[in-house]
Each structure stands twice: as structure tokens, then as C-alpha cells.
XYZ file of C-alpha atoms in Angstrom:
783
model
C -0.008 0.025 -0.012
C 1.426 3.375 -1.009
C 2.006 6.001 1.673
C -0.644 8.715 1.977
C 0.706 12.083 0.787
C -1.050 14.283 3.347
C 1.902 14.293 5.846
C 4.253 15.281 2.957
C 2.076 18.095 1.826
C 1.700 19.478 5.356
C 5.437 19.252 5.762
C 6.089 20.985 2.471
C 3.771 23.816 3.358
C 5.313 24.637 6.760
C 9.036 23.934 6.555
C 10.100 27.172 4.881
C 11.319 28.767 8.043
C 12.740 25.812 9.919
C 16.079 26.419 11.587
C 18.923 24.323 10.286
C 20.585 24.156 13.673
C 19.304 23.961 17.219
C 16.515 21.962 18.785
C 13.374 21.191 16.842
C 10.335 23.413 17.356
C 6.763 22.089 17.311
C 5.726 25.334 15.548
C 8.785 26.879 13.929
C 8.823 30.650 14.210
C 8.765 32.724 11.035
C 9.462 36.100 12.605
C 12.739 37.361 11.222
C 13.442 38.839 14.669
C 13.829 35.260 15.778
C 15.158 33.575 12.593
C 17.687 36.053 11.135
C 20.504 35.672 13.689
C 23.766 34.432 12.192
C 24.834 31.401 14.247
C 26.772 28.952 12.078
C 30.322 30.398 12.682
C 29.868 30.548 16.468
C 31.560 27.141 16.865
C 34.868 28.883 16.256
C 36.856 30.825 18.886
C 37.017 34.572 18.654
C 40.369 35.732 17.267
C 42.300 38.974 17.039
C 45.377 40.295 15.284
C 47.417 42.001 17.983
C 49.430 44.167 15.519
C 49.747 44.959 11.860
C 52.781 42.673 11.671
C 50.660 39.833 13.046
C 47.964 40.624 10.535
C 50.376 40.649 7.612
C 51.753 37.249 8.744
C 48.238 35.901 9.305
C 49.029 35.233 12.947
C 45.808 35.452 14.997
C 45.495 34.616 18.658
C 42.632 33.256 20.808
C 43.897 34.624 24.198
C 45.173 38.161 24.752
C 45.500 40.976 27.251
C 45.627 44.753 27.016
C 44.249 46.960 29.796
C 40.499 46.354 30.071
C 40.531 43.814 27.253
C 41.602 40.580 28.837
C 40.773 37.149 27.286
C 42.769 34.638 29.413
C 40.924 31.640 27.893
C 39.366 31.282 24.447
C 35.810 32.573 23.983
C 33.416 31.299 21.323
C 32.520 34.072 18.960
C 29.140 35.736 18.471
C 25.708 34.389 19.108
C 25.397 31.823 21.891
C 21.578 31.486 22.119
C 18.388 32.958 20.759
C 15.141 32.480 22.666
C 11.722 34.098 22.340
C 8.324 34.599 24.010
C 5.261 36.172 22.539
C 6.621 39.608 23.470
C 10.445 39.442 23.324
C 13.387 37.952 21.527
C 16.388 37.327 23.814
C 19.972 37.222 22.531
C 22.922 35.764 24.435
C 26.306 36.614 22.953
C 29.944 36.943 23.723
C 29.851 40.193 21.696
C 32.922 39.160 19.746
C 32.931 39.034 15.932
C 33.250 35.930 13.749
C 35.815 37.689 11.531
C 39.330 38.027 12.908
C 39.251 41.357 14.756
C 41.969 43.971 14.938
C 44.531 45.413 14.978
C 43.651 48.835 16.500
C 45.788 51.979 16.594
C 45.272 55.585 17.676
C 46.943 57.141 14.627
C 47.231 56.621 10.871
C 50.964 55.825 11.153
C 50.070 52.972 13.532
C 52.702 53.882 16.068
C 50.354 54.347 19.034
C 48.332 51.304 20.230
C 44.707 51.577 20.939
C 44.334 51.391 24.724
C 42.175 48.276 24.992
C 41.622 44.931 23.390
C 38.060 43.552 23.210
C 36.778 40.804 25.525
C 33.755 38.589 26.134
C 30.854 40.867 27.128
C 28.449 38.304 28.594
C 25.566 39.832 26.597
C 21.895 39.170 27.421
C 19.815 41.625 25.345
C 16.238 41.697 24.292
C 14.237 43.314 21.440
C 10.462 43.701 21.219
C 8.689 41.463 18.714
C 5.937 44.031 18.087
C 7.471 47.467 17.714
C 5.520 50.450 19.037
C 5.785 53.744 17.110
C 5.164 56.736 19.466
C 4.605 60.308 18.340
C 7.322 61.461 20.661
C 10.628 59.981 19.715
C 13.499 58.864 21.961
C 17.125 60.050 21.461
C 19.706 57.339 21.018
C 21.961 56.962 24.022
C 25.533 55.912 24.777
C 26.403 52.234 24.486
C 24.532 49.553 22.602
C 21.489 50.730 20.675
C 20.954 47.261 19.292
C 22.843 44.217 18.147
C 24.031 42.985 14.760
C 23.045 39.482 13.742
C 26.573 38.220 14.588
C 26.031 39.292 18.203
C 28.236 42.378 18.082
C 26.954 45.627 19.677
C 25.729 48.519 17.470
C 26.488 52.099 18.659
C 25.085 55.306 17.372
C 26.926 57.984 15.305
C 28.538 59.861 18.169
C 31.821 59.260 20.038
C 30.319 60.789 23.273
C 32.647 63.825 23.177
C 31.816 67.347 22.042
C 33.389 70.751 21.600
C 34.203 72.776 24.771
C 33.628 76.487 23.888
C 35.384 77.813 27.051
C 38.576 75.892 26.211
C 38.251 76.310 22.457
C 38.938 72.611 21.936
C 37.244 69.265 21.603
C 36.806 67.314 24.699
C 38.693 64.013 24.673
C 39.869 61.181 26.918
C 43.294 62.854 26.991
C 42.231 66.336 28.286
C 39.565 65.005 30.674
C 36.835 67.350 29.270
C 33.335 66.133 28.248
C 32.299 69.192 26.180
C 29.209 71.333 26.011
C 26.986 68.754 24.236
C 26.251 71.256 21.428
C 28.759 70.361 18.738
C 28.928 66.551 19.083
C 31.775 64.700 17.463
C 31.054 62.253 14.619
C 32.425 58.854 15.657
C 33.479 57.747 12.190
C 35.224 61.049 11.267
C 36.984 61.376 14.632
C 37.610 57.766 15.514
C 37.656 56.015 12.158
C 41.449 55.793 12.312
C 41.041 53.492 15.288
C 38.704 51.057 13.505
C 39.891 47.636 12.339
C 39.138 46.227 8.818
C 35.556 45.401 10.014
C 35.062 49.167 10.879
C 34.854 48.365 14.574
C 36.679 49.073 17.820
C 36.051 48.881 21.545
C 34.626 51.110 24.248
C 36.513 49.700 27.210
C 36.477 46.030 26.127
C 33.094 46.260 24.316
C 33.649 45.594 20.625
C 31.129 47.437 18.523
C 30.175 48.949 15.094
C 29.335 52.640 14.536
C 28.856 52.544 10.714
C 29.252 50.283 7.714
C 29.991 46.594 8.660
C 31.917 45.238 5.697
C 33.224 42.028 7.337
C 29.781 41.037 8.503
C 28.208 42.029 5.161
C 30.776 39.891 3.405
C 29.935 36.889 5.589
C 26.259 37.441 4.919
C 26.735 37.583 1.078
C 26.129 41.292 0.602
C 27.881 43.296 -2.167
C 31.406 43.077 -0.531
C 34.618 41.300 -1.363
C 37.390 40.084 0.924
C 40.859 41.166 -0.310
C 43.032 38.281 0.739
C 46.297 40.047 0.057
C 45.596 42.799 2.574
C 42.993 41.021 4.747
C 40.566 43.845 4.222
C 37.123 44.295 2.709
C 36.025 46.302 -0.304
C 32.699 47.123 -1.870
C 32.231 45.217 -5.109
C 32.907 47.207 -8.274
C 29.795 45.624 -9.892
C 26.292 46.876 -9.128
C 24.339 44.877 -6.464
C 21.796 42.376 -7.785
C 19.927 41.683 -4.589
C 18.494 43.428 -1.584
C 20.934 43.738 1.364
C 20.428 41.305 4.226
C 19.427 42.210 7.728
C 22.485 43.472 9.504
C 21.028 43.804 12.983
C 18.072 44.710 15.200
C 17.610 47.944 17.077
C 16.235 48.354 20.597
C 12.925 49.479 19.117
C 12.447 46.092 17.330
C 13.057 47.454 13.808
C 15.629 45.893 11.445
C 18.767 47.440 10.193
C 19.577 46.438 6.661
C 22.718 46.816 4.588
C 22.971 49.729 2.142
C 20.996 48.268 -0.792
C 17.228 48.349 -0.972
C 14.530 48.219 -3.640
C 14.559 51.226 -5.922
C 10.799 51.826 -5.273
C 10.135 51.343 -1.616
C 6.977 49.194 -2.047
C 7.933 47.330 -5.271
C 10.218 44.240 -4.900
C 10.390 44.097 -8.779
C 11.814 47.667 -9.120
C 15.460 46.664 -8.933
C 18.045 47.229 -6.248
C 20.191 50.261 -5.580
C 22.159 52.049 -2.846
C 19.936 53.947 -0.395
C 20.515 57.716 -0.239
C 20.188 59.348 3.190
C 18.342 62.592 3.737
C 21.308 64.380 5.394
C 23.685 66.688 3.632
C 26.713 68.670 4.785
C 25.970 72.313 5.473
C 27.974 73.562 2.488
C 25.479 76.119 1.126
C 23.983 73.828 -1.551
C 20.350 72.584 -1.650
C 19.353 75.332 0.729
C 21.769 74.342 3.477
C 23.578 76.827 5.665
C 27.072 77.623 4.393
C 29.047 76.976 7.663
C 32.383 77.767 6.042
C 31.064 81.308 5.536
C 28.837 81.806 8.553
C 30.852 79.875 11.082
C 29.343 77.330 13.424
C 26.877 79.805 14.918
C 23.591 78.007 14.305
C 22.211 74.562 14.683
C 20.235 72.679 12.026
C 16.550 72.411 12.780
C 16.798 68.769 13.821
C 19.626 69.409 16.281
C 17.797 72.379 17.687
C 14.914 70.027 18.626
C 17.194 67.271 19.809
C 19.052 69.616 22.164
C 15.969 71.672 23.086
C 17.759 74.898 22.458
C 17.436 77.790 20.026
C 18.912 77.335 16.582
C 20.813 80.661 16.789
C 23.527 80.128 19.372
C 25.020 82.481 21.954
C 28.669 83.367 21.608
C 29.618 80.898 24.366
C 27.850 78.085 22.432
C 29.357 78.475 19.036
C 31.750 75.899 17.541
C 35.158 76.297 15.928
C 35.585 77.683 12.443
C 35.428 75.247 9.598
C 38.954 74.447 8.478
C 41.671 71.777 8.409
C 41.501 71.133 12.162
C 37.725 71.016 12.226
C 36.634 69.927 8.771
C 33.016 70.184 7.648
C 31.522 66.893 8.954
C 33.609 66.837 12.103
C 30.405 67.259 14.121
C 26.911 65.759 13.729
C 25.517 69.293 13.664
C 27.451 69.967 10.467
C 24.593 68.323 8.553
C 21.116 69.565 7.586
C 18.187 67.228 7.008
C 16.874 67.947 3.436
C 13.341 67.127 4.460
C 13.371 70.320 6.495
C 14.651 72.398 3.564
C 11.842 71.752 1.096
C 13.185 68.470 -0.361
C 11.018 65.339 -0.592
C 11.725 61.820 0.610
C 11.188 59.308 -2.195
C 12.061 61.831 -4.845
C 15.212 63.730 -3.660
C 16.436 61.076 -1.172
C 15.392 57.677 0.204
C 15.658 57.744 3.963
C 13.906 59.847 6.562
C 15.039 61.816 9.604
C 15.693 58.528 11.447
C 17.597 57.023 8.502
C 14.866 54.521 7.569
C 11.722 54.183 5.514
C 8.558 52.052 5.330
C 9.212 49.527 2.572
C 8.909 45.943 1.408
C 11.985 43.749 1.905
C 12.722 40.012 1.316
C 11.912 39.234 4.973
C 8.867 41.517 5.086
C 7.101 41.209 1.656
C 4.092 43.080 3.146
C 6.184 45.974 4.321
C 7.952 47.158 7.488
C 9.769 50.174 8.812
C 13.493 49.524 8.342
C 16.738 51.376 8.927
C 19.589 51.110 6.358
C 23.379 51.415 6.577
C 24.420 54.392 4.437
C 27.646 54.404 2.406
C 29.261 56.132 -0.515
C 29.517 54.189 -3.748
C 32.985 52.930 -2.725
C 31.816 51.692 0.655
C 32.997 54.667 2.663
C 30.532 55.201 5.566
C 28.125 58.059 4.889
C 26.334 60.127 7.535
C 24.227 59.285 9.542
C 25.605 55.712 9.083
C 22.975 53.689 10.984
C 20.348 55.898 12.757
C 19.708 59.525 13.013
C 19.601 61.028 16.517
C 16.274 59.411 17.371
C 14.797 55.944 17.298
C 11.763 55.684 15.006
C 10.070 53.265 17.390
C 9.961 53.030 21.208
C 13.369 51.576 22.320
C 11.808 49.296 24.933
C 14.451 46.644 24.326
C 17.900 46.659 25.890
C 20.251 44.805 28.247
C 18.547 42.362 30.694
C 19.833 43.149 34.132
C 21.066 40.270 36.275
C 21.669 37.967 33.349
C 18.433 36.011 33.864
C 15.304 35.851 31.712
C 12.279 36.447 33.947
C 9.611 34.731 31.795
C 8.961 31.425 30.137
C 10.668 31.350 26.715
C 11.202 28.960 23.819
C 14.761 28.313 22.665
C 15.191 28.833 18.908
C 18.858 28.039 18.451
C 22.085 27.505 20.359
C 25.548 28.604 19.345
C 29.116 28.220 20.486
C 29.953 25.112 22.525
C 26.252 24.086 22.414
C 25.805 24.186 18.673
C 23.504 21.437 17.348
C 25.362 18.394 16.008
C 24.132 17.535 12.501
C 25.406 14.210 11.189
C 25.560 12.682 7.760
C 26.717 9.188 6.798
C 27.450 8.261 3.159
C 29.121 5.364 1.457
C 32.877 5.507 1.102
C 34.301 2.474 -0.604
C 33.502 -0.516 1.581
C 32.941 1.724 4.612
C 31.019 4.792 5.612
C 32.132 8.451 5.737
C 30.597 10.076 8.789
C 30.664 13.875 8.939
C 29.228 16.305 11.486
C 29.049 19.899 12.474
C 31.595 20.437 15.158
C 33.095 23.125 17.440
C 36.663 24.236 17.985
C 38.118 22.529 21.046
C 35.500 19.661 20.965
C 36.223 15.925 21.515
C 33.781 13.422 20.003
C 32.787 9.763 20.035
C 30.975 7.771 17.363
C 28.639 4.838 18.026
C 26.533 2.633 15.758
C 23.212 0.902 16.036
C 21.146 -1.586 14.104
C 17.801 -0.363 15.461
C 18.348 3.240 16.428
C 17.976 2.629 20.156
C 20.934 0.557 21.387
C 24.309 2.040 20.339
C 27.783 0.606 20.563
C 30.968 2.763 20.451
C 33.269 2.451 17.462
C 35.532 5.471 18.065
C 36.307 7.880 20.892
C 38.620 10.762 21.512
C 38.083 12.237 18.066
C 39.304 15.868 18.086
C 37.469 18.620 16.158
C 38.767 19.604 12.726
C 36.886 22.934 12.813
C 33.280 23.554 11.977
C 33.104 20.220 10.177
C 34.785 16.973 11.202
C 34.826 13.627 9.368
C 35.599 10.043 10.275
C 35.980 7.088 7.925
C 34.114 4.245 9.590
C 34.897 0.640 8.578
C 31.851 -0.565 10.520
C 28.722 -0.485 8.395
C 25.490 -0.031 10.329
C 21.966 1.399 10.004
C 22.612 4.384 12.398
C 25.613 6.534 13.404
C 25.555 8.696 16.444
C 28.140 11.413 17.154
C 28.435 12.716 20.762
C 30.400 15.638 22.111
C 32.282 14.125 25.075
C 34.486 17.036 26.183
C 35.229 20.667 25.459
C 38.638 22.321 26.016
C 38.734 25.141 28.605
C 36.899 28.191 27.350
C 35.335 31.385 28.612
C 31.823 30.477 29.782
C 30.583 34.114 29.959
C 27.741 34.886 27.628
C 26.679 31.222 27.311
C 23.822 31.322 29.812
C 25.204 28.188 31.464
C 24.647 26.049 28.387
C 26.880 23.059 28.002
C 27.277 21.222 24.787
C 28.809 18.156 26.463
C 26.790 14.959 25.837
C 24.968 16.626 22.947
C 24.626 14.361 20.042
C 23.219 13.910 16.555
C 22.329 10.717 14.615
C 22.408 9.911 10.908
C 20.444 7.108 9.233
C 22.368 4.948 6.824
C 21.524 1.845 4.823
C 23.973 -0.247 2.901
C 24.128 0.831 -0.704
C 23.157 -1.877 -3.105
C 21.047 -3.786 -0.561
C 18.462 -6.007 -2.137
C 14.977 -4.500 -2.175
C 12.432 -2.652 -4.266
C 12.926 0.894 -3.041
C 11.903 3.506 -5.659
C 10.627 7.016 -6.047
C 6.837 7.045 -6.367
C 5.976 10.752 -5.863
C 7.673 14.081 -6.442
C 6.242 17.446 -5.427
C 7.474 21.018 -5.556
C 5.871 24.117 -4.009
C 6.762 27.203 -6.004
C 5.719 30.740 -6.795
C 4.095 31.109 -10.247
C 3.375 34.246 -12.289
C 4.173 37.877 -11.766
C 7.793 38.644 -10.962
C 8.408 34.927 -10.225
C 7.650 34.001 -13.889
C 6.869 30.391 -14.921
C 8.517 27.526 -13.019
C 9.854 24.819 -15.314
C 9.357 21.381 -13.736
C 10.437 18.136 -15.315
C 10.957 14.443 -14.664
C 12.663 11.480 -16.322
C 11.295 7.930 -16.640
C 14.014 5.286 -16.887
C 13.876 1.525 -17.489
C 11.818 -0.414 -19.945
C 8.095 -0.440 -20.755
C 5.644 2.283 -20.154
C 4.795 4.192 -16.970
C 1.324 5.496 -15.976
C 1.859 8.947 -14.411
C -0.392 11.473 -12.669
C 0.759 15.119 -12.764
C -1.049 17.912 -10.938
C -0.795 21.676 -10.477
C -2.608 22.508 -7.306
C -3.499 26.123 -6.462
C -6.974 26.504 -4.884
C -6.601 23.137 -3.231
C -3.778 24.490 -1.027
C -6.132 26.800 0.859
C -7.390 23.784 2.885
C -3.893 23.565 4.341
C -3.767 27.206 5.439
C -1.650 28.474 2.539
C -2.302 32.090 1.660
C -1.624 33.585 -1.775
C -2.324 30.321 -3.667
C -2.610 30.572 -7.457
C -6.277 30.919 -8.306
C -6.435 29.092 -11.590
C -3.394 27.078 -12.702
C -3.172 25.320 -16.077
C -0.888 22.395 -16.815
C 0.830 20.934 -19.828
C 2.810 17.715 -20.310
C 5.581 18.182 -22.884
C 8.118 15.788 -24.423
C 10.837 17.554 -26.410
C 8.897 20.006 -28.536
C 5.668 17.956 -28.510
C 2.792 18.788 -26.126
C 1.399 15.394 -25.114
C -1.535 16.711 -23.049
C -2.931 19.829 -21.408
C -5.484 20.588 -18.704
C -6.959 23.673 -17.200
C -9.523 22.350 -14.646
C -9.109 18.704 -13.514
C -11.440 15.934 -14.717
C -13.778 14.170 -12.348
C -12.848 10.869 -14.023
C -9.296 11.227 -12.599
C -10.470 11.347 -8.955
C -10.079 7.523 -8.624
C -6.446 7.892 -9.652
C -5.997 10.573 -6.957
C -7.240 8.054 -4.434
C -5.170 5.101 -5.682
C -1.850 6.982 -5.469
C -2.654 8.501 -2.027
C -2.973 12.094 -3.333
C -5.166 14.389 -1.252
C -8.595 14.968 -2.711
C -9.470 18.096 -4.652
C -12.788 19.939 -4.163
C -15.350 19.216 -6.933
C -15.299 22.033 -9.412
C -12.018 23.530 -8.183
C -9.721 25.171 -10.721
C -6.748 22.951 -9.936
C -5.240 21.126 -12.902
C -4.303 17.428 -13.404
C -3.280 15.048 -16.154
C -3.188 11.245 -16.129
C -1.095 9.743 -18.987
C 0.807 6.574 -19.888
C 4.315 7.542 -20.960
C 7.315 5.834 -22.540
C 10.797 6.215 -20.959
C 12.224 9.637 -21.573
C 12.346 13.256 -20.405
C 9.224 15.347 -19.755
C 8.361 18.882 -18.581
C 5.258 20.207 -16.943
C 4.886 23.962 -17.586
C 2.331 25.672 -15.320
C 0.312 28.521 -16.660
C -0.894 31.320 -14.345
C -2.914 33.362 -16.817
C -2.821 36.887 -15.654
C -2.545 35.904 -11.972
C 0.235 34.861 -9.648
C 0.522 32.777 -6.526
C 1.845 29.646 -4.885
C 1.310 26.248 -6.668
C 2.132 22.720 -5.728
C 3.553 20.733 -8.724
C 3.157 16.990 -8.305
C 4.224 13.879 -10.203
C 2.927 10.464 -9.078
C 3.867 7.011 -10.147
C 0.357 5.702 -10.881
C 1.373 2.088 -11.563
C 1.055 -0.641 -8.991
C 4.115 -1.943 -7.202
C 3.933 -5.046 -9.428
C 5.164 -3.184 -12.517
C 8.536 -1.720 -11.585
C 10.352 -2.083 -14.941
C 9.945 1.659 -15.683
C 10.665 4.105 -12.878
C 10.976 7.738 -11.991
C 14.678 8.387 -11.962
C 15.091 12.173 -12.064
C 13.055 15.283 -11.293
C 13.872 18.979 -11.510
C 12.200 22.332 -11.094
C 13.577 25.657 -12.141
C 11.742 28.423 -10.212
C 12.059 31.686 -8.378
C 13.242 31.294 -4.774
C 11.821 33.870 -2.418
C 11.634 33.973 1.363
C 9.109 32.775 3.943
C 6.157 31.222 2.056
C 8.070 31.668 -1.264
C 11.143 29.501 -0.623
C 11.365 26.564 -3.014
C 10.172 23.313 -1.341
C 10.475 20.041 -3.269
C 9.214 16.856 -1.675
C 9.237 13.200 -2.569
C 8.092 9.766 -1.433
C 10.057 6.515 -1.491
C 8.269 3.181 -1.405
C 9.486 -0.448 -1.149
C 12.152 -2.185 0.804
C 15.868 -1.479 1.059
C 17.257 1.928 0.102
C 17.756 4.235 -2.852
C 20.699 6.598 -3.287
C 19.720 10.124 -4.298
C 21.722 13.117 -5.409
C 19.962 16.339 -4.448
C 21.188 19.647 -5.967
C 20.249 23.310 -5.801
C 21.860 25.122 -8.713
C 22.069 28.883 -8.675
C 25.414 30.318 -9.925
C 25.781 27.320 -12.236
C 22.729 28.438 -14.243
C 24.530 31.527 -15.561
C 26.459 29.295 -17.971
C 23.131 28.426 -19.593
C 22.094 32.051 -20.081
C 19.755 32.192 -17.034
C 19.660 35.657 -15.487
C 18.701 36.792 -11.982
C 19.953 33.510 -10.495
C 20.063 32.821 -6.787
C 23.660 33.731 -5.841
C 24.075 31.370 -2.875
C 21.498 28.622 -2.472
C 21.216 26.519 0.655
C 19.721 23.021 0.611
C 18.266 21.133 3.536
C 16.615 17.693 3.595
C 13.993 16.610 6.139
C 12.119 13.450 6.869
C 8.349 13.763 7.615
C 9.156 12.043 10.916
C 11.395 14.841 12.236
C 12.025 18.576 11.978
C 15.774 17.984 12.392
C 17.445 18.049 8.928
C 18.915 14.790 7.647
C 21.419 16.741 5.554
C 22.187 20.399 5.031
C 24.617 22.011 2.509
C 25.460 25.506 1.530
C 28.382 25.288 -0.855
C 28.747 21.814 -2.403
C 32.526 21.629 -2.727
C 32.872 22.425 0.984
C 31.007 19.219 1.867
C 32.964 16.390 3.380
C 31.896 14.091 0.549
C 32.387 16.535 -2.291
C 34.274 14.028 -4.393
C 31.400 11.512 -4.037
C 28.906 14.231 -5.000
C 30.924 14.982 -8.131
C 31.171 11.313 -9.077
C 27.447 10.831 -8.464
C 26.600 13.828 -10.677
C 28.738 12.365 -13.513
C 27.121 8.925 -13.047
C 23.671 10.383 -13.141
C 24.356 12.532 -16.248
C 24.003 15.824 -14.398
C 25.912 18.876 -15.599
C 29.034 19.592 -13.616
C 29.281 22.183 -10.856
C 32.422 24.306 -10.813
C 34.698 23.656 -7.843
C 34.261 26.407 -5.265
C 30.877 27.521 -6.668
C 28.106 28.429 -4.225
C 25.748 25.809 -5.633
C 24.519 23.274 -3.079
C 24.288 19.462 -3.109
C 23.797 16.464 -0.896
C 24.234 12.692 -1.514
C 22.004 10.537 0.641
C 20.839 6.937 1.010
C 17.110 6.811 1.977
C 14.692 4.104 2.874
C 10.900 4.190 2.448
C 9.178 7.332 3.690
C 8.193 10.960 2.887
C 10.882 13.614 2.570
C 10.983 17.312 2.001
C 13.812 19.635 0.983
C 14.038 23.386 1.254
C 15.957 25.601 -1.098
C 16.552 29.134 0.239
C 18.998 31.896 -0.297
C 21.724 32.458 2.239
C 21.145 35.754 4.025
C 17.498 35.686 2.969
C 18.424 36.417 -0.664
C 16.229 35.670 -3.642
C 16.604 34.610 -7.292
C 16.086 31.739 -9.761
C 17.356 28.269 -8.834
C 17.149 24.752 -10.250
C 16.439 21.997 -7.765
C 17.208 18.467 -8.897
C 16.738 14.948 -7.616
C 18.616 12.128 -9.207
C 18.454 8.402 -8.551
C 22.102 7.292 -8.530
C 22.648 3.776 -9.876
């Protein structure tokens, strides 16, 4: 009896936002405030370059000491835990970046050391899940105004010092003055020389960003290159092709994006460009005050309100003359906001007084208020950098005092020493190659089991090889379990007391070539159709001898019964072989309902506008174009083996779908069902960059592929870049064996090679950093 498809469909409709690490959730959150934190690199220790010489030599250290910045034992970098309640999202972090930090100097000649190194900050910070937008705005304060998705603090655009009129000099740590608070120093202009390559430095030992975050943006796949020769970062010379990712979250619960947004704020199809802030230096153009001529005798309107003082200043409140010592831009008050000078947001500039706008984004297709990093075309930070002087929303978030969460929360993901252990087991000669996500300083043991309950050890004392560790097992078994047995001494601050020791993960494995009748009997892909997403191109291949009876369906209205919103109202379906259209259907035939039942497909409502075709086909390649008419929406494309198990001479051996990959409900979700005994080896691929060679434009730059069984929300396999996989050689060989086109070594296409027994499975194809574009997802039966 064939498995019923209902569990597969429900899985396919809900897995788009599942975490790829951390404990399983009964109802996975889809709120980007929960899901956008960057966790994968946190299994590495934080590292710094102590000097330029060390940086040039590539010599980084994991322990260090300079004044307030003391790291006597290694600390894991970045995000340690994300939890949430209905009201709050809680971040635990060490506050240390994933990139190698430093070095830091006080002068351009790099002869004077910056006074402190960074150190673990033991962060517990919360942001509101439902931002409030008050009429009266709150000024940003000193210290963290939010956190970036790598767990590093975000500071505002000031350096906390200002001009002292009585002394005719800037206040500074050296002269012991604080200043008058009228002419406030711009942090980037005055302290930029002290930033490292990531544009960050420390306040005391608190590592933080004031402006553009090129290292983090590079790691998230934004429009930034890493220059290996100098170990620095540079804005790409080519124009961006996708919306910037979320860089962080502010205390008011609103997101901070990188510098690139949609050209038209409410149109995701309008193209992407650099966001232009509404602030301009007071140089006399566009109606601004010409400070070089008038002197610093007046405040801009926004600063007058922020300081609650008259715009025309008394003589004991004026600032220094504009010149070499105090260049225009030296102070925040050297800028006018164009919206107060008769210019219009959306026409003359993009971002409002707070450095944000209401817009659609990949994570918020229905719109949100969002802040944007602002930069010049070459990546130089541009005022006001992150926020203006006020929060747009109510900054009810902030540091949690005492280090304890005072309400019941659900853990979304763990990082650092407690990272989830994801295990894969694939054939390697006569043995099995076991690979798993690992942490620096970890020691592991491997055990096997025939039934998944009683395990026997086969290896202990295995030391970590980094974020991925592998072991060639000569023992062939059905299950492989990897357990973290010990962790080298590390700084436990910021971890919330979490311990990864005794954490484990298990992979299912069946001997390749085992006797049995395992075969693919159903393939399904959920995709966006019509509009900007275009027409998905789905296909399948029948191998073997004889004919195969096949049911294909394009389900739109039928998805509403499963809670899907935005389903395609009236799909049409064609069945094409080469250049010949074998069959077409707009609204399914009542005569085919019996076939729906026999293959275990869920029923369609009588008279619905879903489409279906039942046909008997010879071995060969077929495509199933889906028409959307003038509409657009989500469609489930399905292919069923409609023969009985007694006629296995012709089989489904390959399926593929080329479609637009969005975010949330619009990620690409293929599913399949295996029936019979024994196992079948499958090669799963998500091609994005590789499609460019075939003339496909707008491709998904960095696809990520995850595979799930209907029995568990924990992924069986996950891959980002295929050639970084432990079994990359086996993946390449399997692709050649299956007749798949080759992936270029080092490309960001994704792939996984798995051996699966009977059951329902779902894969997700998404863009790293919530990016979008066209991808091709493929499933091959490997002989």
C-alpha cells in the first residue's frame, strides 16, 4: 500500500522557516526577529590580530590581554543562544565578531596602540517582537542601541565627546573634558582611524560597530569582497543584484539592513540600488547653511529640537571655524536634513530623519519600517551611518539586568559550545564516511546501532577539525551517532550556562546496493508562479523499460485547505516531451479522482480550478509547464507513479524544477516519497550560480539546501556550498554517473548525496542571508 501524501504536503507547506541548527520546534517561528540571527560560525573561537605585523603574517591569537581587554581563555565568537516569547526575543552573545578582529591603533601611522583589546561581554539583550511607534521619539543613548546578527553591539553615530567652547577645543579622553554637548563629534570622522578592517573598535572592552559593517556584510553575502592580500574588505565594483540582508536589530524592534534596498520602496520588482540618506553637509547647496562662511553659529533644525535649544547660538555656544583642524563633517551638527529644507523623501532622497523608511523587503514582503546602513559608492561610511539622533520606534528593548530571563521562553537556536550536532553518513568504498558539524576545542565519540535505540561505540577521543569533522568508519550499520564528550577550557561568559557536552546527533544509513524494491513514487514542488516569479519549469525522467502510468497535478486553490495564503487561483498544466505537447489541462477531470485516491494524493474539491493530467508515458524526459494566466501565486507541482508496485520495470529516476526562490512562504520546497524495501541513493542539488552558464539571468547567488524526513524537523542533511562538503568527491562522481551537468569547484551551488529508505521527505531551497533569485532544484536516482 502506498503512503498517503497528506503528511508530505503538510510538511512541504510549513518547513520554509525551519532552523537548520538547534533543537526542533513544534511550531517553527517565522518572525525574522527570531530567525535572522547568524549562528553557524559561532563554533569557532574569537580571534584577534594584535598588531599589523601579526595581521600581515596571518598570525591570530585566541587569548590576549591589554588593559580592560583581557581574554585569558578562548571565547566562542558571536551568538550563543536565541530564545523568544510572545513579546520578546532574547539574545545571548559573547559580543565578539566571527571575523578576525583587529589590530587597532590611535593614529594613521600605527605607532600608537589603541588602549584596550576587546573581551567577552556576557551579553543578554532583548528586542520587542511587536514594535511600538510613538509620536514622541527617543534620542539614542551611549552604549549599545541594538545588536548585529553576529552578536556584536551597534552604537550610534557619536563618540560621546563634544566641543568645549570655554577651552576652544574638543573634549577627549586625553584632556579630561566632556564638552558642552552642542557640537557633538562624529564617531566615524573622529575615531575611524582606530577602526579595524571590519570598521569596529572597543569602548573599554566592548567591541562594537558605529557605521558600515563590511566584514559582517561579506559573511552574509552582501555586495562586499574580501581582499586576501591585505585582509581587508572592499565594496564590489559591480552593481548589486539583490537586496541587502538584515544586519542587525535595534532596541525598538526594527531591522537594520545593509545599504542596498529596492529602488521603489513598495515594489520588490523595481530593482536594487544604494539607499540615499536625507542628510547633507551644510555647504550652502540645496538650501543648506554655508557653515564655512557663517561659522558654526547656528544649529540645524533637527539638532535644535534634539538639544531643546534655540537654533541661533550664543557666543559661548558656538563651535570652531570650519577648516583643516575641524573639517566640515567633524560634528553631527554639520549636517542639515533635506526634508526640513523643502526636499521630498522618495524623490530627492530615500531615507527619513531617522535614517529609515517604510518599505517591502525580502523578509517583510508586506512591508515594514526599516533602517539602512548608508555608504558612499565605494563603501566609505556616509552620515548618519545607521540611525539619526532618534529611534523611530519606542526603544523598549535593551540589556537584561542580572543575566536572567524572567519569563517562560522557547529556545530557537544555540551557538558556541552548544551548537547542534548535525550528522551525515554516506558510502565511502567498503565503509562509511561520517561527517558532522563540530566546534573548535571539541572531542567526540561515534557509536553505531542496528535499530536506532541501542548504540555501541566504534571510536572515541576524536578531536574537532573545525566547523566540520569527518571520520571514515569501517563498521557498516544502520545508524551513526556522534556525541560531544568534552570541550577544552573556554570562557563561559555569555553562554547562559549552556553546556554542549553529551549533545549528540544521529544519521540514518543503509547499505548501498542492498536488495529491495525501493523506488521514487511521488515528487512534489511548491513554487511561486506568475508575476515577478515567472513560470517555473518542472520536469521528470522515466528510466527503465516499458511504459509508466503517471499522474501530474498543479494545485492552487486546493492548497487553501492547508492554510496556505496567496495560492494561485487558476493554474493550467501541460505535459511536454521535447517540442511535443502530449496533453494539457486547465480544470481537472472528475474521471481522474479515482487515480488521486489510488496513489494517495489528497482529494481536490469538486469544481475547483486545480489542474491534473493522467497519462501513460514511454521512458524519456518530460516537462510540466504551469500557466498562471494573468494571476500569480503559490502552486504545488506533483508527479505520481500511478502504476502498481507489481510493475517496476519503468521508474521515475530524475526530477527537476527551475523556479524563483523567495523567502518565507516563497522558498522553493520540493518533496518526494520512496516506497518499497531497502534503500535508494539520491543526489539532491540546488543550482544557482551554475545556471549563468546556460544564459539564465537573476539567479540565486548562494542557495542553501536542507533535507527533512516527515518524521522529524531535524534536517537529515544540509549543505550551503557543495565543494565544501566532506563528501564533495562523491557528490561530483554521483553527478557524473547520473548525467548531471558539472558544478564548478568552489561555486556556491549546493548538493547532498543521501541513502534513503521508504518514507516521505521534504527539501528546502533558500538563499543564504534571505536572498532571492532563480534556482534549479534536482533529484537524481544514482545507480
